[in-house]
GROMACS .gro file of C-alpha atoms in nm:
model
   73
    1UNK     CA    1   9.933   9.100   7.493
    2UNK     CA    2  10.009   9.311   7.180
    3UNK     CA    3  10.311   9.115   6.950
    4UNK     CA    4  10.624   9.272   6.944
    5UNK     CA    5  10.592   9.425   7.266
    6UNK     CA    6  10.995   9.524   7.322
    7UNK     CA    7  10.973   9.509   7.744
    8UNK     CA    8  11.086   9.231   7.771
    9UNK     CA    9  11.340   9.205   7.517
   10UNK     CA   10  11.455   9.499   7.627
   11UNK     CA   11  11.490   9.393   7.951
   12UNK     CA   12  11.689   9.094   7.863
   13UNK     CA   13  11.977   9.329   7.684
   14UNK     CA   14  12.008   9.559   7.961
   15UNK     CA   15  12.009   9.274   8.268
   16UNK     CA   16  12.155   8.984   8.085
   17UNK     CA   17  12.249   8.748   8.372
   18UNK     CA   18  11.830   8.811   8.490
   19UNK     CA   19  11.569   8.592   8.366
   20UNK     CA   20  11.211   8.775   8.222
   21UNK     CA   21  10.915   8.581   8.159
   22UNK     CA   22  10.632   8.750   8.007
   23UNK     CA   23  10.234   8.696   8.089
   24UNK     CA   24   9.929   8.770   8.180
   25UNK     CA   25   9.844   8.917   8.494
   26UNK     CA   26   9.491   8.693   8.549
   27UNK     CA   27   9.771   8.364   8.455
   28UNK     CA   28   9.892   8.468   8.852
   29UNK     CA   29   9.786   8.351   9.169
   30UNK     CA   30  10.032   8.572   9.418
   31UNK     CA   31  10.068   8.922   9.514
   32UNK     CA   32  10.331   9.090   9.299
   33UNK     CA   33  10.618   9.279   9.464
   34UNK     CA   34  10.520   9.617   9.278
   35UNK     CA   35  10.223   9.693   9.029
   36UNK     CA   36  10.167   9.972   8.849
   37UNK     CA   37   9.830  10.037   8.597
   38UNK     CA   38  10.015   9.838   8.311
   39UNK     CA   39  10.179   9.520   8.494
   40UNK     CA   40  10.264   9.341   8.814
   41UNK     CA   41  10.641   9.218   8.877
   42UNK     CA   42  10.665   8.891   9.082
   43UNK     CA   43  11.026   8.843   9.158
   44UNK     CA   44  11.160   8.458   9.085
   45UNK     CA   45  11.404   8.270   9.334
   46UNK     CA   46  11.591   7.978   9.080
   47UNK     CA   47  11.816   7.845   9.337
   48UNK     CA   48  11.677   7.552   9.437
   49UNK     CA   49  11.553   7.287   9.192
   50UNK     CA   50  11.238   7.452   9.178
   51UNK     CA   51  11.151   7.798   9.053
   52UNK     CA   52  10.939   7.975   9.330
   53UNK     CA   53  10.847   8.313   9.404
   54UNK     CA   54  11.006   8.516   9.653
   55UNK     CA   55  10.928   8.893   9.813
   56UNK     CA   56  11.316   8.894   9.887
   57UNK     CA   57  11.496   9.094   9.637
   58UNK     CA   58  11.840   8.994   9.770
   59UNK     CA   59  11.723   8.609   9.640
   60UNK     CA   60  11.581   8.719   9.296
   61UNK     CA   61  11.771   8.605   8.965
   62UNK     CA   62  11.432   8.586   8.764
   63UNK     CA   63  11.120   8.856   8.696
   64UNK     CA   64  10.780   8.741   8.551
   65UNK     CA   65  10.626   9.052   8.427
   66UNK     CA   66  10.209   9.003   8.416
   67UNK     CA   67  10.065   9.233   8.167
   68UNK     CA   68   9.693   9.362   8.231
   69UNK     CA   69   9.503   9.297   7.934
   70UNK     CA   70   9.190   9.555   7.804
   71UNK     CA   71   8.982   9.271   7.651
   72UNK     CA   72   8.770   9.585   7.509
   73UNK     CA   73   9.092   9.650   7.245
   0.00000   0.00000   0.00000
């Protein structure tokens, strides 16, 4: 992931009260809820006492954005 990528900072200013983790996309194990050719969004459910992934949209609070990574950069 290339430093001072503003995503996900940017993200954070405009949806304050939403939590944004940032990684890689082979660090995930699920099927996202959308991809596109740059990253995969998995949506996060932090209601119970442990964070879980969810497909429902109505029950996200959190987004972990998976970056694909060229290795040949």
């Amino acid at each position: 992931m290339a430093t001072g990528n503003p995503l996900v900072p940017g993200l954070r200013s405009m949806f304050p009260d939403i939590t944004f983790v940032r990684c890689s996309a082979g660090d995930m194990d699920a099927t996202p809820y959308c991809t596109n050719d740059k990253y995969q969004l998995y949506l996060m459910d932090r209601s119970e006492t442990c964070i879980r992934l969810t497909d429902r949209l109505e029950c996200a609070d959190g987004v972990i954005v998976a970056e694909w990574i060229d290795h040949a950069e």
